[in-house]
Short mmCIF file of C-alpha atoms in Angstrom, two decimals:
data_model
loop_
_atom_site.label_atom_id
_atom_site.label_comp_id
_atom_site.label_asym_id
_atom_site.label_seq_id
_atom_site.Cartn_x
_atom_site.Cartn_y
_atom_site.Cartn_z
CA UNK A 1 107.73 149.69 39.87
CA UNK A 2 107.96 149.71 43.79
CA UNK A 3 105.89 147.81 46.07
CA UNK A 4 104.26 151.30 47.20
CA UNK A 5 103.44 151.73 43.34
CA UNK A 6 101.76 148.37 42.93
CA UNK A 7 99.84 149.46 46.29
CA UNK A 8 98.86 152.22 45.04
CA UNK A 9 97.64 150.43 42.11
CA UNK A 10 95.62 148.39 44.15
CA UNK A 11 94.53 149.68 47.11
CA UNK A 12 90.73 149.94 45.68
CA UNK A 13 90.63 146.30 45.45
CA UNK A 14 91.92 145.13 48.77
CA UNK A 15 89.44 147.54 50.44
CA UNK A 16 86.74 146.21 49.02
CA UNK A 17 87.74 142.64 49.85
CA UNK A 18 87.60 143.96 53.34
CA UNK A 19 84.46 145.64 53.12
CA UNK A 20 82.93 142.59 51.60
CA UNK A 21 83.96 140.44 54.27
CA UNK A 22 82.75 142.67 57.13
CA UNK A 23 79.64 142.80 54.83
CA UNK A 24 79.30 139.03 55.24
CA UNK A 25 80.43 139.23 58.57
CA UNK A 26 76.84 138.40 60.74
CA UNK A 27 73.58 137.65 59.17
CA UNK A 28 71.72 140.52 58.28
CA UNK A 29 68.76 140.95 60.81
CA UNK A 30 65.59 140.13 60.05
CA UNK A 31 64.27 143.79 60.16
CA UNK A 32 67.21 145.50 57.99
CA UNK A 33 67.07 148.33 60.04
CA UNK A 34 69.37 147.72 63.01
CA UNK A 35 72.99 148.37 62.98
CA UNK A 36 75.48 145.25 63.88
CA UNK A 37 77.70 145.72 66.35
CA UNK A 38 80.08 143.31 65.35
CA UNK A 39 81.02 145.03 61.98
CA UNK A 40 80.81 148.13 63.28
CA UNK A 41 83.38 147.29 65.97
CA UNK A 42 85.90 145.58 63.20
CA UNK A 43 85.60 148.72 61.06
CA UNK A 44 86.32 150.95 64.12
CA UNK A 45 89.46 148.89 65.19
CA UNK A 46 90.56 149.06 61.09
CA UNK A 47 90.07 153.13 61.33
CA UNK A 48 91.89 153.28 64.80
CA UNK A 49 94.62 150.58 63.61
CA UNK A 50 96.40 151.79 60.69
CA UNK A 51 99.16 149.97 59.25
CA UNK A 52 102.11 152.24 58.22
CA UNK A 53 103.42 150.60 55.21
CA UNK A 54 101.51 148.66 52.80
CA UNK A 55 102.72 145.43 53.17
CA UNK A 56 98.80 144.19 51.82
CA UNK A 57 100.49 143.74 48.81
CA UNK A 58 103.12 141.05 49.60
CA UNK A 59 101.08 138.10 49.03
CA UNK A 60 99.90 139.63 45.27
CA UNK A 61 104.03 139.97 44.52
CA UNK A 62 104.33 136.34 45.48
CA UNK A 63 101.34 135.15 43.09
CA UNK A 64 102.63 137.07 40.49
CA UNK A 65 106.02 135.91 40.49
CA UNK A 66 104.67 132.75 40.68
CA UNK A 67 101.98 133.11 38.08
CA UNK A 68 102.47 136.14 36.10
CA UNK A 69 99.41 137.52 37.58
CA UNK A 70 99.00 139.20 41.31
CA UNK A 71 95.24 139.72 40.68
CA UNK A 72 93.75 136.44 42.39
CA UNK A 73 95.97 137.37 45.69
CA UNK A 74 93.97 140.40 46.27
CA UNK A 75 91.54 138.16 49.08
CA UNK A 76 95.06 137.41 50.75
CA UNK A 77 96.21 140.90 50.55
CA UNK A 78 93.11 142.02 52.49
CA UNK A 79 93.16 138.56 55.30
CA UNK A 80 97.01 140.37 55.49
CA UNK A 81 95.44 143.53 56.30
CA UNK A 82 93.03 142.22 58.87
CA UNK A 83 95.63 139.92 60.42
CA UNK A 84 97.89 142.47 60.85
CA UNK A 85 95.53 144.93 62.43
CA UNK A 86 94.05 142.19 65.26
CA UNK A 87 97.86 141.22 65.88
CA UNK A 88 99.08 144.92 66.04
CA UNK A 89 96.20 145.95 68.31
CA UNK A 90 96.89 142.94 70.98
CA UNK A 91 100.52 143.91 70.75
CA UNK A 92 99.91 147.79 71.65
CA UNK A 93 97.74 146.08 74.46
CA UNK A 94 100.37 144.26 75.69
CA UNK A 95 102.83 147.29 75.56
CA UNK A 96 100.61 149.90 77.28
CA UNK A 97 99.47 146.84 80.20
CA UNK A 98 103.71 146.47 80.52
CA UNK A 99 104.76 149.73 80.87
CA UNK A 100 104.75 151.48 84.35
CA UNK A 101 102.08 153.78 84.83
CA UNK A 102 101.74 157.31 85.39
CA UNK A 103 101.63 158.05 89.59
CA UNK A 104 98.76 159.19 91.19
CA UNK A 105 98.43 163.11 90.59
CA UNK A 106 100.68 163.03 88.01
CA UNK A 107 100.79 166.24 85.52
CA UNK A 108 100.68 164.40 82.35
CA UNK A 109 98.25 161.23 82.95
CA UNK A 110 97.86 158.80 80.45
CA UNK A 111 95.59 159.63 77.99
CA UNK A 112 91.76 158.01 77.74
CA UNK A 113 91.77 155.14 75.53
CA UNK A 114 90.76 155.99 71.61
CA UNK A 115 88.83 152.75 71.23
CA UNK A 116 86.69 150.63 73.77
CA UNK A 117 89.03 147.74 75.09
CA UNK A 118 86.25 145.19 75.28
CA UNK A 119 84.82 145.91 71.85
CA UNK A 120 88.35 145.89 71.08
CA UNK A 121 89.65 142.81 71.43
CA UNK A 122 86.47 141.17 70.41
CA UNK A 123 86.44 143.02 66.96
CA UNK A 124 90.32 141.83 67.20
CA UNK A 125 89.43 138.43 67.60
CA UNK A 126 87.20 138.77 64.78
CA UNK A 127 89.83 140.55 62.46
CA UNK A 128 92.29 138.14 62.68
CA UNK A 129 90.39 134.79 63.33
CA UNK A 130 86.69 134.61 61.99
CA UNK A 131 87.09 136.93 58.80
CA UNK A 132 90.33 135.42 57.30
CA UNK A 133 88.86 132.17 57.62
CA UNK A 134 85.62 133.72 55.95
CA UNK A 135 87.92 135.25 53.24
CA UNK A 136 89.61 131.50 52.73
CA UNK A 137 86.27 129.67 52.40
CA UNK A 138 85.50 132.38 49.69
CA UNK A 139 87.94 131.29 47.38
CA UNK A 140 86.91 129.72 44.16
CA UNK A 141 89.37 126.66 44.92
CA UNK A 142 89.29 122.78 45.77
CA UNK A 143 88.61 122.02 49.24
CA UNK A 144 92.15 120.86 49.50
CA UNK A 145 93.42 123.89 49.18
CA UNK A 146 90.92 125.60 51.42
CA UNK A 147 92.24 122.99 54.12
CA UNK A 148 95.92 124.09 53.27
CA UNK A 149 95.64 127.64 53.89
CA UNK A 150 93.56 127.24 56.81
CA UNK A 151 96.53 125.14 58.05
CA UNK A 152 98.83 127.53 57.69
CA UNK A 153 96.39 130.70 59.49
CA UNK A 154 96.80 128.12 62.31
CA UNK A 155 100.42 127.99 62.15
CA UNK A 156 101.33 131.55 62.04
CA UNK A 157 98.77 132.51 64.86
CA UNK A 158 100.47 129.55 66.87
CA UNK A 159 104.24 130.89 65.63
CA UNK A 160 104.01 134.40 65.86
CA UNK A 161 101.80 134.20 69.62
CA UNK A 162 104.61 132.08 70.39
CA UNK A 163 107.37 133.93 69.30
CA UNK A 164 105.34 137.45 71.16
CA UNK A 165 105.23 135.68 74.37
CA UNK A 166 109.07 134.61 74.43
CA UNK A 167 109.65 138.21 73.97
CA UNK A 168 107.33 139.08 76.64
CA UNK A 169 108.84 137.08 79.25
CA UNK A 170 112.55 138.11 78.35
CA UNK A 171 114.89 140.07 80.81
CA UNK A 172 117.51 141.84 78.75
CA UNK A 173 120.14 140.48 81.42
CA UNK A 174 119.43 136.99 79.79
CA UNK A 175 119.23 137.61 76.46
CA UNK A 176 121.35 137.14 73.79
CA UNK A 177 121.63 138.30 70.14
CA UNK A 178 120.73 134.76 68.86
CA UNK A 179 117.87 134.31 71.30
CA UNK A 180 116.50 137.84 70.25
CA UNK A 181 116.57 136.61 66.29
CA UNK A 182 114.58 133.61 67.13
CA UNK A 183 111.94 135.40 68.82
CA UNK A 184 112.28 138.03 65.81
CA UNK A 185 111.85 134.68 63.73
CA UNK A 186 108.60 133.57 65.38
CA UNK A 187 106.89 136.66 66.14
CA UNK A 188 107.58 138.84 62.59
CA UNK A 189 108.27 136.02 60.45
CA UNK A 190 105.55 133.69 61.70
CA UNK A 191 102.82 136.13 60.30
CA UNK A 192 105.16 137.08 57.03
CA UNK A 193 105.75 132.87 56.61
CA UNK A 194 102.08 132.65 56.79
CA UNK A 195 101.26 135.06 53.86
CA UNK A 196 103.64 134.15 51.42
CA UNK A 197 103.52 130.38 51.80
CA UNK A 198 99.68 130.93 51.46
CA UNK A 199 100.20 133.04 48.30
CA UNK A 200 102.29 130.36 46.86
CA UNK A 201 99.87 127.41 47.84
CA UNK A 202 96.93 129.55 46.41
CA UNK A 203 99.22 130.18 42.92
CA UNK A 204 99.30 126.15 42.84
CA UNK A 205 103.49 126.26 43.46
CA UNK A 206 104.60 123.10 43.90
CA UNK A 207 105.55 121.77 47.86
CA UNK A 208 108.60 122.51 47.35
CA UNK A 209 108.49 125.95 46.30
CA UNK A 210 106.27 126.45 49.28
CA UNK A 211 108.71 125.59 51.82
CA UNK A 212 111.19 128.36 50.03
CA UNK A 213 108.38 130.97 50.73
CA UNK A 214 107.81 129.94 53.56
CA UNK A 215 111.57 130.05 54.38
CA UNK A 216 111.75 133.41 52.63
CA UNK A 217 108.67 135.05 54.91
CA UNK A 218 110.96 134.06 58.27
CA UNK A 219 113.97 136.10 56.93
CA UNK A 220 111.88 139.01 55.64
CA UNK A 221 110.40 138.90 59.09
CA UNK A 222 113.60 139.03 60.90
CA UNK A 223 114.21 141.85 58.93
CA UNK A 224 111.32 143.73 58.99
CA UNK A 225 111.55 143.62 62.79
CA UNK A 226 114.92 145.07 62.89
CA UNK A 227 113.50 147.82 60.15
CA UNK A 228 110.30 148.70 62.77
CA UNK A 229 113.32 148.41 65.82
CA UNK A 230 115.10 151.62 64.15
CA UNK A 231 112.24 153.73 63.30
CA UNK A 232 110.92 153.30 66.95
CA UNK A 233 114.29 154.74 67.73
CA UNK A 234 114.19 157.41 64.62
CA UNK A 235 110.81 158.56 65.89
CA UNK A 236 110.92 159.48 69.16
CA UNK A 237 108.32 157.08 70.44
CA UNK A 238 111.10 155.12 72.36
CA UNK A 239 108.23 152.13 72.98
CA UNK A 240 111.47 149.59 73.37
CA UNK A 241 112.95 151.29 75.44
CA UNK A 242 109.59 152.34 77.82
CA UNK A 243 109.02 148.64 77.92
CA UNK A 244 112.30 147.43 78.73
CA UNK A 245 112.30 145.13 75.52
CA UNK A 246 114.93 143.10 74.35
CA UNK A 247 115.78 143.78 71.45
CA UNK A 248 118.70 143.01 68.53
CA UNK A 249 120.55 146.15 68.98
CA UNK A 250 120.64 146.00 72.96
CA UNK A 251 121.75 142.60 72.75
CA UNK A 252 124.18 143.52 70.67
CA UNK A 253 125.82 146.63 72.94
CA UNK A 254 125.28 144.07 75.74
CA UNK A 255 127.43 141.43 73.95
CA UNK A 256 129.91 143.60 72.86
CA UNK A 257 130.37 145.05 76.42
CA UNK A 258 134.09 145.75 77.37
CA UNK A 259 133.46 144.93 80.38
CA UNK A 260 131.28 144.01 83.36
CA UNK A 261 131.23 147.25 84.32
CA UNK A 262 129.81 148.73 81.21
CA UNK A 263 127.72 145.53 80.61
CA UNK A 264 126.10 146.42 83.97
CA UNK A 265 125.85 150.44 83.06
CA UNK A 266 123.82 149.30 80.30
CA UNK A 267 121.66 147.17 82.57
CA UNK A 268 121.14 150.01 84.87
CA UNK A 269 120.14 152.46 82.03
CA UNK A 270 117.89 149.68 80.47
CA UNK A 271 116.07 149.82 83.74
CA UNK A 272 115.80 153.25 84.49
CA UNK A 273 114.72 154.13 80.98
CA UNK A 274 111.50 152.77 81.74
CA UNK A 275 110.62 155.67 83.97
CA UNK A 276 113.42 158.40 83.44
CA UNK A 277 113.57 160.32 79.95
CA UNK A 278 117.34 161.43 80.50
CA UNK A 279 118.26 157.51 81.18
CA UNK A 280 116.13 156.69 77.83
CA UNK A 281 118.34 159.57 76.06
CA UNK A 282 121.34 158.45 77.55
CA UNK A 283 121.10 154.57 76.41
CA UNK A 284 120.19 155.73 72.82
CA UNK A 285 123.17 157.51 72.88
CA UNK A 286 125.26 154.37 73.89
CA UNK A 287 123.13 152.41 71.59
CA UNK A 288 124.01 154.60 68.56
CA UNK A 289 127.57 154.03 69.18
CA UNK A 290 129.68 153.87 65.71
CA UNK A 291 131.47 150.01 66.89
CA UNK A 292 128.06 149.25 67.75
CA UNK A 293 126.24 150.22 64.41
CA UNK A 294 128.78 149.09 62.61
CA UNK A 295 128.37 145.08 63.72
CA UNK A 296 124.76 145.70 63.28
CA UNK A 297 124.73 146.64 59.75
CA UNK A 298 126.94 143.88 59.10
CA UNK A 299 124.30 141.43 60.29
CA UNK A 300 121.90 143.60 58.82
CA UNK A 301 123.18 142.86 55.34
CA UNK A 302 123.69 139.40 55.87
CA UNK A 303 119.95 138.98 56.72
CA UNK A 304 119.46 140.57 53.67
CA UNK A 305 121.90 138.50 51.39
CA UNK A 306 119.94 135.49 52.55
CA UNK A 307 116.38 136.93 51.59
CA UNK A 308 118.04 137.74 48.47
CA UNK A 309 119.61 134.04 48.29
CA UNK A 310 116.08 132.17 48.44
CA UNK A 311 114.73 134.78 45.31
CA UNK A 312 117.17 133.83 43.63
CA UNK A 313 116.81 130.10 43.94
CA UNK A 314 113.05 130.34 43.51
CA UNK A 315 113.58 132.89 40.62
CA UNK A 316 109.68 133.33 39.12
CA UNK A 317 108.20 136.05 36.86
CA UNK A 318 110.65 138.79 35.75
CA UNK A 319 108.05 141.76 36.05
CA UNK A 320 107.18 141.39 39.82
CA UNK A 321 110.47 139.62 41.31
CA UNK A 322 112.16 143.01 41.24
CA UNK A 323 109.88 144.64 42.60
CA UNK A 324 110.10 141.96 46.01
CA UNK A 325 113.79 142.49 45.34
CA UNK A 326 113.47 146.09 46.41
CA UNK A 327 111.24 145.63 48.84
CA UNK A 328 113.77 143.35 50.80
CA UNK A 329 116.16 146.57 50.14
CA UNK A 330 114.00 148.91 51.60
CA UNK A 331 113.49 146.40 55.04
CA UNK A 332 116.69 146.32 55.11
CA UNK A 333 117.71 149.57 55.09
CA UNK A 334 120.45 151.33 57.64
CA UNK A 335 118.67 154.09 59.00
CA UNK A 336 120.21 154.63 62.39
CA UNK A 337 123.13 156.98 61.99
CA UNK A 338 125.97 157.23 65.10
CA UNK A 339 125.23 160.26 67.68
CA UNK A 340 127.35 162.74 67.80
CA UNK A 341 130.18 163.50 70.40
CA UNK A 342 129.45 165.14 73.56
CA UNK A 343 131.40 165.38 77.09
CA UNK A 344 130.33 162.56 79.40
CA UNK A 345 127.49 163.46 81.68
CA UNK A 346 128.92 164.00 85.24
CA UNK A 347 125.79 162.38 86.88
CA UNK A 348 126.08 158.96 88.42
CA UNK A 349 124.16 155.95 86.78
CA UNK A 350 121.68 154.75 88.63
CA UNK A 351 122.27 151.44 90.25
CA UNK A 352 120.63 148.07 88.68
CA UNK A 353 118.66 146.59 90.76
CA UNK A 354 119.52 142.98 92.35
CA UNK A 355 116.80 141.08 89.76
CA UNK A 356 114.89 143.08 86.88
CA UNK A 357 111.36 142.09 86.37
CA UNK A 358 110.43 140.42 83.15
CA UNK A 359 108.64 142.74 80.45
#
């Protein structure tokens, strides 16, 4: 079984969590009749927010291999859900607010917005704030452990904010490989630490075997990250490079610069990509660069050796620790492939400017 299979398997359940806890969401009014506008907002951001992979289920793997049984993780697999979607939205916010915007009679304008931005964030703020609290103070469990998993909805708000705003504020000039993996560390692996240490608190694991999910949620973070890194570059959507981001891979072809000259190339390009297709194309191409690929997949497995490492030290049941097992294989695939030979363009690289502004 994959972890798509056991979503598949599911997928009824964790959507009726959800639509349970919108249910509860407000009191009902006193008439019946009218409409709230509160859980009509949170299922409009849910619609417009879709999660590409169906990660719900990583809390259930962790209670199963725990307990045998994923079943009483499906309230977790839907607060993952709604988490995810109020985190995602405020970090396409952020994205669209960074990136330069389209001049004044330009042919292709940006487009209108698909959702309201003020009902937006406020359905946001009630996605992944109000309702997973709801969802915890639903749980048939001691109060203790309702205090515990509150604690830790603090913590990965507080982590993964934390890590999103040291990648905010980062010029690619200044970063480093290492400094890139901690903010991968905070901002993917906060949320991921969150989920599985709460699955493993609610499946009664002792403190110890917390910390190691906890531990293990950081590393699949870091590599999830570097997973959603290379299909923004498979994809075409290039946001990375539109919002001059920092990322592993740039820090790596940065650090591994011959030169200050082609350190400075790579700059330039960085810069210019935000605004110039052909300097986007052109810094993929150096950024798909066989040396370069070649150190990243290296670090790539050894990200993945260490998830690996932990699961084997917890250990847990043998029907769903597999299927976690290939779920760390799948985040930490290599998809990016080198790009092929060309001749060198003959067109000059644009200049960097004196002092890039912070994205």
């Amino acid at each position: 079984m994959t972890y798509a299979e056991l979503h598949r398997q599911v997928s009824l359940d964790i959507e009726a969590e959800i639509e349970a806890a919108i249910a509860g969401l407000v009191p009902a009014p006193d008439t019946g009749t009218a409409k709230s506008a509160a859980k009509s907002a949170v299922t409009k951001l849910l619609r417009h927010q879709k999660l590409r992979h169906p990660l719900s289920v990583l809390p259930m793997l962790v209670h199963g291999i725990e307990t045998g049984n994923p079943a009483p993780a499906v309230p977790l697999a839907a607060l993952h859900v709604l988490w995810w979607t109020s985190a995602c939205y405020l970090d396409d916010l952020a994205d669209a607010d960074a990136r330069p915007h389209a001049p004044q009679g330009s042919p292709h304008p940006a487009p209108p917005p698909a959702l309201d931005r003020n009902e937006a964030l406020l359905a946001s703020f009630l996605s992944g704030s109000v309702l997973p609290l709801r969802i915890i103070r639903s749980l048939p469990v001691p109060a203790a452990v309702h205090g515990l998993l509150t604690a830790e909805i603090a913590t990965g708000w507080a982590v993964g904010a934390e890590g999103q705003l040291a990648d905010m504020g980062t010029d690619p000039a200044s970063a480093t490989p290492r400094s890139v993996i901690t903010g991968y560390r905070g901002k993917s692996g906060g949320p991921f630490s969150m989920i599985t240490a709460m699955a493993a608190i609610l499946a009664g694991s002792d403190s110890a075997r917390v910390a190691l999910w906890r531990e293990f949620g950081y590393v699949f973070g870091i590599l999830w990250q570097i997973f959603n890194d290379q299909e923004d570059i498979l994809s075409g959507r290039n946001e990375d490079l539109l919002n001059g981001t920092a990322t592993y891979l740039l820090t790596c072809a940065l650090e591994d610069s011959p030169g200050t000259a082609a350190r400075e190339r790579i700059l330039a390009l960085c810069t210019a990509a935000r605004n110039s297709a052909p300097a986007r194309t052109e810094l993929t191409r150096t950024l798909l660069s066989p040396a370069l690929l070649h150190r990243y997949r290296v670090d790539l497995d050894a990200f993945r050796a260490d998830a690996h490492r932990i699961l084997g030290v917890l250990g847990g049941d043998g029907r769903y620790l597999p299927v976690l097992r290939h779920l760390v294989d799948h985040a930490a695939a290599m998809l990016l492939q080198p790009a092929p030979d060309r001749e060198p363009d003959t067109e000059p690289v644009p200049a960097r400017a004196a002092s890039v502004q912070p994205v």
